[in-house]
mmCIF file of N, CA and C in Angstrom:
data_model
loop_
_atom_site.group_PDB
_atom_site.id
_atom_site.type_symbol
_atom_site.label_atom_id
_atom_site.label_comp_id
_atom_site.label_asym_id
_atom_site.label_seq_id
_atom_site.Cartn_x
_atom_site.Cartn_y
_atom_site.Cartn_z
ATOM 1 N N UNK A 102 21.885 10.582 8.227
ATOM 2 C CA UNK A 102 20.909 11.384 7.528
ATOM 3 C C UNK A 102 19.545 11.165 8.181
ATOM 4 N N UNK A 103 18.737 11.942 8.642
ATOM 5 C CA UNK A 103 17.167 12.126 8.768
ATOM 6 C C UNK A 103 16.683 11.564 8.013
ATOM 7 N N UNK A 104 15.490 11.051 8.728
ATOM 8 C CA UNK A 104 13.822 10.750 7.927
ATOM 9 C C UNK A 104 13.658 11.902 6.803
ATOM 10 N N UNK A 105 13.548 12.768 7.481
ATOM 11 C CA UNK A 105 12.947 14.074 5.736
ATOM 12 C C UNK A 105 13.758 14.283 4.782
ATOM 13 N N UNK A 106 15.375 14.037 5.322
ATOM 14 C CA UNK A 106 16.348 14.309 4.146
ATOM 15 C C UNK A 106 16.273 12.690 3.021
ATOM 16 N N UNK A 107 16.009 12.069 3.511
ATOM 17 C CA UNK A 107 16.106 10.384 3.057
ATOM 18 C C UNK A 107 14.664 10.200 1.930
ATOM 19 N N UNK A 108 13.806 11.375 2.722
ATOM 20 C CA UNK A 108 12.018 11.326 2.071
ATOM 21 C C UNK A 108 12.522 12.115 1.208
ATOM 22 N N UNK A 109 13.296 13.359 1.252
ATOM 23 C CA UNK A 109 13.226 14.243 -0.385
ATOM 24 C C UNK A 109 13.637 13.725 -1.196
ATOM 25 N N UNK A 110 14.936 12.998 -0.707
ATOM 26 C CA UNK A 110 16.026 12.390 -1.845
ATOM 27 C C UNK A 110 14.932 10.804 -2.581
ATOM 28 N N UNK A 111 14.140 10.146 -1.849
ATOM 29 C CA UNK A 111 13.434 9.207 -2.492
ATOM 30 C C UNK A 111 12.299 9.969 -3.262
ATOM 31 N N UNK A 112 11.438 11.178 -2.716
ATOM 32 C CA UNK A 112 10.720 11.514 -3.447
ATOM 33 C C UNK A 112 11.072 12.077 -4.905
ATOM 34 N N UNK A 113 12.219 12.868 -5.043
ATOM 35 C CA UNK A 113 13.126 13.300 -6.482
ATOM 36 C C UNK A 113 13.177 11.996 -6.716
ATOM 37 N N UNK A 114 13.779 11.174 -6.379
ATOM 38 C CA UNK A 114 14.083 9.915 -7.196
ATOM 39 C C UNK A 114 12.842 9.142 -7.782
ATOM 40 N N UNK A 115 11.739 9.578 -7.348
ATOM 41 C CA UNK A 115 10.750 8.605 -8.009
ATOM 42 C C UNK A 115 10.330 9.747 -9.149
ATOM 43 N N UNK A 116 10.108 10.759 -9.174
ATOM 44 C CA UNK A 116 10.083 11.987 -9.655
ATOM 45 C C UNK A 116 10.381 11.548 -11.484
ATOM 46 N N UNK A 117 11.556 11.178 -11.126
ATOM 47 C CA UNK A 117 12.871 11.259 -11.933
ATOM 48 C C UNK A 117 12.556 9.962 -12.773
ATOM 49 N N UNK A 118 11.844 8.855 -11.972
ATOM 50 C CA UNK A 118 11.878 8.030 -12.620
ATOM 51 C C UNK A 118 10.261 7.642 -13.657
ATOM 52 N N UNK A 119 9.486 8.881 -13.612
ATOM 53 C CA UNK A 119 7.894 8.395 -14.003
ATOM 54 C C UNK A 119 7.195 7.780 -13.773
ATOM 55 N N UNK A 120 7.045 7.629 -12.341
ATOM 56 C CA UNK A 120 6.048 6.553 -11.249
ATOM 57 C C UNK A 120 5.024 7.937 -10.762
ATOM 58 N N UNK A 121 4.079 7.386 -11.414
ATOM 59 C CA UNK A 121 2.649 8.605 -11.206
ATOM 60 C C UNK A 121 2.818 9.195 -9.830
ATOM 61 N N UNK A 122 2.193 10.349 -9.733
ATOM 62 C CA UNK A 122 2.529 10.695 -8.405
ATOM 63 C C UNK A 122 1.816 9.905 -7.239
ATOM 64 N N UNK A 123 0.785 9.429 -7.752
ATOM 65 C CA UNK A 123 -0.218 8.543 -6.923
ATOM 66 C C UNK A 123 -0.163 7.712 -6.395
ATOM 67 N N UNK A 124 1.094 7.002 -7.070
ATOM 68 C CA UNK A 124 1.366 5.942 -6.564
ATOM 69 C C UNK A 124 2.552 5.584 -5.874
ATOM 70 N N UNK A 125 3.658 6.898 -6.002
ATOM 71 C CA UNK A 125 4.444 6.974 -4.595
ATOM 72 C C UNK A 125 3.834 7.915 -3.577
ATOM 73 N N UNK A 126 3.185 8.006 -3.989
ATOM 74 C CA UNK A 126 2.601 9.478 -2.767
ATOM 75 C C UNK A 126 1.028 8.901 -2.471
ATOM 76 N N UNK A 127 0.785 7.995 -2.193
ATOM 77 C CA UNK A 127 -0.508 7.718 -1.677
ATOM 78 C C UNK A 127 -1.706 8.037 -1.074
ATOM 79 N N UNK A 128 -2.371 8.220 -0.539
ATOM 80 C CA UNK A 128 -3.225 9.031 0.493
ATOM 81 C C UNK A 128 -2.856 8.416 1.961
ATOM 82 N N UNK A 129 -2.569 7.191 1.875
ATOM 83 C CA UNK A 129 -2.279 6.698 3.393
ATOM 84 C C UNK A 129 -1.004 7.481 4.016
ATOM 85 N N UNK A 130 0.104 7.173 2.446
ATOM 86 C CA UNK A 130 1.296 7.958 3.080
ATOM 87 C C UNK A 130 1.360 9.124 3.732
ATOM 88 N N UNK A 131 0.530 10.368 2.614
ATOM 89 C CA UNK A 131 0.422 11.258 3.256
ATOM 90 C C UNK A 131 -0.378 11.761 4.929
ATOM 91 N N UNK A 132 -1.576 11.050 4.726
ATOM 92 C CA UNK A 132 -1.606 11.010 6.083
ATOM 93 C C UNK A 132 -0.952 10.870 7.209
ATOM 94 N N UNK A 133 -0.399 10.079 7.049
ATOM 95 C CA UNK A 133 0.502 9.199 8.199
ATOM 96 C C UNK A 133 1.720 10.403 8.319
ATOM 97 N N UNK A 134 2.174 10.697 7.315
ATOM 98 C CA UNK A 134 3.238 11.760 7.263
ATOM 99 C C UNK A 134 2.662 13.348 8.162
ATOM 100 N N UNK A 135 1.507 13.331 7.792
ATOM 101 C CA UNK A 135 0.939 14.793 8.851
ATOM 102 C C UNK A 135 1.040 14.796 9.952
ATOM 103 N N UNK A 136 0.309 13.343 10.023
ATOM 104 C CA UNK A 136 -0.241 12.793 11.377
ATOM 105 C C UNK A 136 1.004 12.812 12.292
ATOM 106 N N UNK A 137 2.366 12.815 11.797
ATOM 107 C CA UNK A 137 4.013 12.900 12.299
ATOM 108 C C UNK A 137 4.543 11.781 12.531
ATOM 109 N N UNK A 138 3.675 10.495 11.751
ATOM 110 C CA UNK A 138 4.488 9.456 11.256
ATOM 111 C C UNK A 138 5.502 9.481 10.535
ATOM 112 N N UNK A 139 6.385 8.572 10.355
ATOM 113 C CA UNK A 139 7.519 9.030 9.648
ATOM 114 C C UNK A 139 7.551 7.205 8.272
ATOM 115 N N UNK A 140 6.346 7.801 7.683
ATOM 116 C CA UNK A 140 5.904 6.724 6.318
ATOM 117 C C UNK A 140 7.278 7.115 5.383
ATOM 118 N N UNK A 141 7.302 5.872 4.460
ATOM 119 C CA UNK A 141 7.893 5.541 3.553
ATOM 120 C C UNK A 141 7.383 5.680 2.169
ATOM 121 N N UNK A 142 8.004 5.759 1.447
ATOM 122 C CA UNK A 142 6.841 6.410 0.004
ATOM 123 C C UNK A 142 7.213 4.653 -0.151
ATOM 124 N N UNK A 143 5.524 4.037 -0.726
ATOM 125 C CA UNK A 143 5.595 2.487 -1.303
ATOM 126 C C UNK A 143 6.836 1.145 -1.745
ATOM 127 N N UNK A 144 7.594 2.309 -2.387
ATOM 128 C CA UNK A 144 8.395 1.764 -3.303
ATOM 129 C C UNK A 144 9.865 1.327 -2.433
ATOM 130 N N UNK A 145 9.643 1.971 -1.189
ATOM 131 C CA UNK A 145 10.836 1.798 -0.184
ATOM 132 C C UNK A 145 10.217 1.184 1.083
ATOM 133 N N UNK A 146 9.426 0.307 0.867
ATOM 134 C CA UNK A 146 9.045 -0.455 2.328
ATOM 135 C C UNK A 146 9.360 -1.803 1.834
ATOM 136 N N UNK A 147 9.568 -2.602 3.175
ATOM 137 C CA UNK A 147 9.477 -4.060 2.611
ATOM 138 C C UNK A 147 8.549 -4.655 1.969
ATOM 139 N N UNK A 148 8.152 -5.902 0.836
ATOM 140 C CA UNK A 148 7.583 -6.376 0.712
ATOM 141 C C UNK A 148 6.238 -7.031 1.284
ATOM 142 N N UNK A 149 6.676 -7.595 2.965
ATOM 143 C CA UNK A 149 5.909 -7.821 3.710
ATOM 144 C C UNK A 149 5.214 -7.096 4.231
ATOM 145 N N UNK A 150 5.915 -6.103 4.635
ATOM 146 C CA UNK A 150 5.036 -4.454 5.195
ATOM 147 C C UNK A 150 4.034 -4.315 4.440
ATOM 148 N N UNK A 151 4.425 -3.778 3.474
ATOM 149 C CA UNK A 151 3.455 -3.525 2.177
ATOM 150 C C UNK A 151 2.449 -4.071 1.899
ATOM 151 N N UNK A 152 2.793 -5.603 1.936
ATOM 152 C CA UNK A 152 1.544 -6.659 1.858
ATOM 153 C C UNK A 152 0.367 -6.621 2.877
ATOM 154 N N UNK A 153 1.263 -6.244 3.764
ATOM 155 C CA UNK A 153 0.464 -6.607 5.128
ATOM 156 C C UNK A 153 -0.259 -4.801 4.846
ATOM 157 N N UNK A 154 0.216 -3.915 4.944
ATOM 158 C CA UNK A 154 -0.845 -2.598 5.232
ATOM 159 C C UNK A 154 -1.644 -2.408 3.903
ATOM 160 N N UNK A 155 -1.598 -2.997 2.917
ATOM 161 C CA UNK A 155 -2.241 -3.057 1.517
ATOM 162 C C UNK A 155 -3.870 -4.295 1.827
ATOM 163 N N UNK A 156 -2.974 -5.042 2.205
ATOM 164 C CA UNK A 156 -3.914 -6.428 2.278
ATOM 165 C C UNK A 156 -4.954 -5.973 3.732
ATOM 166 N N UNK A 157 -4.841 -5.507 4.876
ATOM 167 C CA UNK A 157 -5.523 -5.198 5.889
ATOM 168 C C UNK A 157 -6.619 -3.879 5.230
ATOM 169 N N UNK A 158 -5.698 -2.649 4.668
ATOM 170 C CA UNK A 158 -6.382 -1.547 4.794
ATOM 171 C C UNK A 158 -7.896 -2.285 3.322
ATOM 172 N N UNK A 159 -7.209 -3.072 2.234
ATOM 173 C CA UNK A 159 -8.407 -3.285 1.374
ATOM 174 C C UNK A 159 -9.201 -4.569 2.480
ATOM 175 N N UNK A 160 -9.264 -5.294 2.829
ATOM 176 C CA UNK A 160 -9.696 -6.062 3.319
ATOM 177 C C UNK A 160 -10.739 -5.976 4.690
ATOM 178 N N UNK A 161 -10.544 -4.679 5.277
ATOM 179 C CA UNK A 161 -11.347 -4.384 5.721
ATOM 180 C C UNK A 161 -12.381 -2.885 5.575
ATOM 181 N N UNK A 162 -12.138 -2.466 3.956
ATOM 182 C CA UNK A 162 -13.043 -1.270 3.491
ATOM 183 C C UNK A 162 -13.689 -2.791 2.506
ATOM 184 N N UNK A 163 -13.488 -3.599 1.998
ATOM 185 C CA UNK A 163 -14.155 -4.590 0.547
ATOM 186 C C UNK A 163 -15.034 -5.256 1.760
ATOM 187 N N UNK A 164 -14.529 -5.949 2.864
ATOM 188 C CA UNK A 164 -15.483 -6.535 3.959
ATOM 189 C C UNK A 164 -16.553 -5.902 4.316
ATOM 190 N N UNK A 165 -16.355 -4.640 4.806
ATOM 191 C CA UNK A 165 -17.517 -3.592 5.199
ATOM 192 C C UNK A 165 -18.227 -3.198 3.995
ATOM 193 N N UNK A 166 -18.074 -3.134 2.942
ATOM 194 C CA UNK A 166 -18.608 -2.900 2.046
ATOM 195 C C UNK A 166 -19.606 -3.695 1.382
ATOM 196 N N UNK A 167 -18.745 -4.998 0.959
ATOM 197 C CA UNK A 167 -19.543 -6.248 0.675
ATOM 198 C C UNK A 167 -20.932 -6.638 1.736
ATOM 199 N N UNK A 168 -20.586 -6.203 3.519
ATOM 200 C CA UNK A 168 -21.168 -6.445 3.924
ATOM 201 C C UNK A 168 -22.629 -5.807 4.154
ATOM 202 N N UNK A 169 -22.723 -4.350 3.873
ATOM 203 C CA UNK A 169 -23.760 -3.931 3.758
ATOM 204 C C UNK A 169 -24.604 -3.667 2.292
ATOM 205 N N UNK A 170 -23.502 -3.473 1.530
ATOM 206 C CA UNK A 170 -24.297 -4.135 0.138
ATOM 207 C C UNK A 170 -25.130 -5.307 -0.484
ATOM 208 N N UNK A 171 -24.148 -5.985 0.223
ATOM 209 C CA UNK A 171 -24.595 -7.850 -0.790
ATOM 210 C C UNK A 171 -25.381 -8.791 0.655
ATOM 211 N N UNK A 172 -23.545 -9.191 1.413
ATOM 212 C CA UNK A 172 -23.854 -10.296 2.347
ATOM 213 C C UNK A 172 -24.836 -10.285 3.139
ATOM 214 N N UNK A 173 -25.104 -9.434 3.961
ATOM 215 C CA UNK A 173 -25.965 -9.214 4.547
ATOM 216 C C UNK A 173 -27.801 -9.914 4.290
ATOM 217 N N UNK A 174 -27.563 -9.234 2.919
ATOM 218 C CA UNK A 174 -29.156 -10.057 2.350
ATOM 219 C C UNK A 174 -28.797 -11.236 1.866
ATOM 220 N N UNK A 175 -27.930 -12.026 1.771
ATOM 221 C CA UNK A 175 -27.787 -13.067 1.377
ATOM 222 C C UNK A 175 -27.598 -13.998 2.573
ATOM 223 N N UNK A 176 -28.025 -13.749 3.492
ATOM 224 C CA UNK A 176 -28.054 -14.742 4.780
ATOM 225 C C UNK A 176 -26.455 -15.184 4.451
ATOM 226 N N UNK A 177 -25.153 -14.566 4.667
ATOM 227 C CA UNK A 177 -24.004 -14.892 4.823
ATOM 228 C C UNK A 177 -23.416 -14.528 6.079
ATOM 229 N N UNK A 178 -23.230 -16.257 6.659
ATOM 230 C CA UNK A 178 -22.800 -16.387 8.564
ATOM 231 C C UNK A 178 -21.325 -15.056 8.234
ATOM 232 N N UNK A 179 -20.902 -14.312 9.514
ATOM 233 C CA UNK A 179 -20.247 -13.698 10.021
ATOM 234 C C UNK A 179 -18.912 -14.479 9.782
ATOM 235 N N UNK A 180 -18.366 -15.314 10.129
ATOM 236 C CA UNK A 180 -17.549 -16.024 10.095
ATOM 237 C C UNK A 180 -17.206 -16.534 8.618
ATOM 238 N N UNK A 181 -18.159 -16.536 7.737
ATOM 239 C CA UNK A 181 -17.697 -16.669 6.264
ATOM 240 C C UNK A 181 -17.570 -15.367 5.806
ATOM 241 N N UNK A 182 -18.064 -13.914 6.208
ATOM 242 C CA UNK A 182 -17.936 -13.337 5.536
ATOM 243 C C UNK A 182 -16.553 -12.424 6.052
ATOM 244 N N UNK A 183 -15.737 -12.935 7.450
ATOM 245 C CA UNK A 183 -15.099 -12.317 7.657
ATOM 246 C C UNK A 183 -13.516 -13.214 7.139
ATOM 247 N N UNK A 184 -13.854 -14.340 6.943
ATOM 248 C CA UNK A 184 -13.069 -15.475 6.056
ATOM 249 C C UNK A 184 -12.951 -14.900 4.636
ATOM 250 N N UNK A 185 -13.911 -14.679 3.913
ATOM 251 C CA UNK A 185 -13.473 -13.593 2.650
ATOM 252 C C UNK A 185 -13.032 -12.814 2.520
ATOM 253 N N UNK A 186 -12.764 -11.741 3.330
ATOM 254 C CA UNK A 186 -12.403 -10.384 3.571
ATOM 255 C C UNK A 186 -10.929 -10.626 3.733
ATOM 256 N N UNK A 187 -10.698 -11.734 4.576
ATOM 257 C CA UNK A 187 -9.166 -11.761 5.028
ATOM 258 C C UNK A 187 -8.064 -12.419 3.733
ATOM 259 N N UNK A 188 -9.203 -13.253 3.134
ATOM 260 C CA UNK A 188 -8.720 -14.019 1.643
ATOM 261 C C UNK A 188 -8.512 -12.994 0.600
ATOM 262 N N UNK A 189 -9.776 -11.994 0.669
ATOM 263 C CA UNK A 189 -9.508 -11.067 -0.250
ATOM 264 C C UNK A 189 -8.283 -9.937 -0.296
ATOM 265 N N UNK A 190 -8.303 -9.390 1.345
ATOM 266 C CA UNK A 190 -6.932 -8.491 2.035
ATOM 267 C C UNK A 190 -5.731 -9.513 1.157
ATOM 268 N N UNK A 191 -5.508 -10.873 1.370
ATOM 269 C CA UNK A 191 -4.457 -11.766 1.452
ATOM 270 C C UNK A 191 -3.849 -11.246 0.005
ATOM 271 N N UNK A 192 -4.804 -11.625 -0.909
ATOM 272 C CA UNK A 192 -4.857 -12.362 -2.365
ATOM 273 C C UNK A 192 -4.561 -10.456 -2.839
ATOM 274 N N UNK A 193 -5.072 -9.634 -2.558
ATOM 275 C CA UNK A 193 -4.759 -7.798 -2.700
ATOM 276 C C UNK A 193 -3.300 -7.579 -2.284
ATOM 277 N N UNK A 194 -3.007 -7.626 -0.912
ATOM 278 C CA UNK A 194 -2.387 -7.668 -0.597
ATOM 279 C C UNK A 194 -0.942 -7.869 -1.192
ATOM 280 N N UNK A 195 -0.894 -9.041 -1.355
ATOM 281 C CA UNK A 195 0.089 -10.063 -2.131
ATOM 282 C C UNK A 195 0.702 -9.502 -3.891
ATOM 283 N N UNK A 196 -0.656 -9.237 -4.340
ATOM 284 C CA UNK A 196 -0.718 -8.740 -5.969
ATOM 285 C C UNK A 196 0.211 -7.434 -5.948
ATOM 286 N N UNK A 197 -0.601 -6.272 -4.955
ATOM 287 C CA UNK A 197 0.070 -5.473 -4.831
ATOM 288 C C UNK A 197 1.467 -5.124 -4.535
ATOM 289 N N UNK A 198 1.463 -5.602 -3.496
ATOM 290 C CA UNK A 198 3.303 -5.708 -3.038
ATOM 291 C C UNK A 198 4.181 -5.963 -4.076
ATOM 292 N N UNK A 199 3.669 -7.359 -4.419
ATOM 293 C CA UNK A 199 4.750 -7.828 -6.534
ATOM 294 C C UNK A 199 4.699 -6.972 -7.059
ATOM 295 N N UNK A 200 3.712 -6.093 -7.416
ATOM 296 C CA UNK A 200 3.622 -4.463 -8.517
ATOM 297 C C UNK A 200 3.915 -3.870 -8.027
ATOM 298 N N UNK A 201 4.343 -3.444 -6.876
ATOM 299 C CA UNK A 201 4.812 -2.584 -6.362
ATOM 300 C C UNK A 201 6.727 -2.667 -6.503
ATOM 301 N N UNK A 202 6.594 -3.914 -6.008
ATOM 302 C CA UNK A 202 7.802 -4.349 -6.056
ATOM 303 C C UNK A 202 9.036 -4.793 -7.357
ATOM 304 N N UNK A 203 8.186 -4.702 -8.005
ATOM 305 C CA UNK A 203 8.171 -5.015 -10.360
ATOM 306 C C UNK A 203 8.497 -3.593 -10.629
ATOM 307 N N UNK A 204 8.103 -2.869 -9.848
ATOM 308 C CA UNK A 204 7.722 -1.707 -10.964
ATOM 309 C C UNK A 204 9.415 -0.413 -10.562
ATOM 310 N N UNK A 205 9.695 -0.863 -8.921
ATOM 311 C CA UNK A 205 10.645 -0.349 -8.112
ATOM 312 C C UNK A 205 12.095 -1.205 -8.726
ATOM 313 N N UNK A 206 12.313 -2.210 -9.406
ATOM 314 C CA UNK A 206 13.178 -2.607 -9.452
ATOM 315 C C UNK A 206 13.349 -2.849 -11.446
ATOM 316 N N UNK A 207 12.084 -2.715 -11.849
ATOM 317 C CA UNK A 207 12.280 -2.084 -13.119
ATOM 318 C C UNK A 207 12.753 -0.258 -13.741
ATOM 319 N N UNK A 208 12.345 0.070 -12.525
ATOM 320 C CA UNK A 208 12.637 1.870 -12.696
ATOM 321 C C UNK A 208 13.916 2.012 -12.138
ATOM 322 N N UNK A 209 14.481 0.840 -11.438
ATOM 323 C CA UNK A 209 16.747 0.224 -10.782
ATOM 324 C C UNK A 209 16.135 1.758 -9.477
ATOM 325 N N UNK A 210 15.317 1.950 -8.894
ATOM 326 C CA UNK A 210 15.709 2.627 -7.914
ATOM 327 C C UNK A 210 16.323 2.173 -6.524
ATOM 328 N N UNK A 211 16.685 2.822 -5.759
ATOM 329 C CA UNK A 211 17.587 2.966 -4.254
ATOM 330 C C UNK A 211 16.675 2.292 -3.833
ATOM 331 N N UNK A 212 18.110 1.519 -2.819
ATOM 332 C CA UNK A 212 16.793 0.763 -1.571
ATOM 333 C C UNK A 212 16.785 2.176 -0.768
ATOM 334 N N UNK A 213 16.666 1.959 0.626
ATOM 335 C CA UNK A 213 15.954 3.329 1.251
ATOM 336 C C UNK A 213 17.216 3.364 2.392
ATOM 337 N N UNK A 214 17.736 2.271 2.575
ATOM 338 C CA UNK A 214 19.147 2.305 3.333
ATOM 339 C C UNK A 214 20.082 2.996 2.484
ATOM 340 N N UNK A 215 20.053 2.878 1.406
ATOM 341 C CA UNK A 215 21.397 3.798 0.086
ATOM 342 C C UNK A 215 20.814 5.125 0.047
ATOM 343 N N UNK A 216 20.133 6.065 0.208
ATOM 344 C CA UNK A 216 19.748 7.232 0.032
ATOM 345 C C UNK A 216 20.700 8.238 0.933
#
């Protein structure tokens, strides 16, 4: 079976199961899906994956952010503030993936190999 036939059959299935659309259908996903990536809706990636593109993508919009808002005037060295960012990605990261991962195995859906 194809990538798109494997994406309809997971997208009905989340459908089916009352997982907001927002949150299998993401904005990253969709991008990536235009762009002619071949993304996974959340709920069918690994744990680690997840962690890791959850924990990077917040960790470096909360870094840049923090940094021209706050750190910056607070005389905060580069090296601490890029030490937070990666703690913060980590600690996001991590939270997310478990809820992500709680919420996929409370709703009993398909892994993404069974589709």
């Amino acid at each position: 079976m194809c990538f798109e036939e494997k994406y309809q059959k997971a997208i009905k299935e989340l459908e089916a199961s009352g997982i907001w659309k927002s949150s299998y259908n993401p904005p990253l996903t969709r991008a990536l899906n235009a762009l002619g990536f071949k993304a996974r809706p959340p709920h069918y990636v690994s744990p680690l994956k997840l962690a890791a593109v959850f924990g990077f993508s917040f960790g470096m919009i909360w870094g840049i952010f923090m940094w021209v808002a706050l750190w910056r005037f607070m005389n905060l060295t580069p090296p601490l503030a890029v030490s937070s960012s990666i703690f913060a990605g980590f600690l996001f990261g991590a939270i997310m993936s478990a809820w992500t991962r709680f919420v996929a195995k409370r709703k009993k859906l398909s892994h993404w190999d069974d589709l």
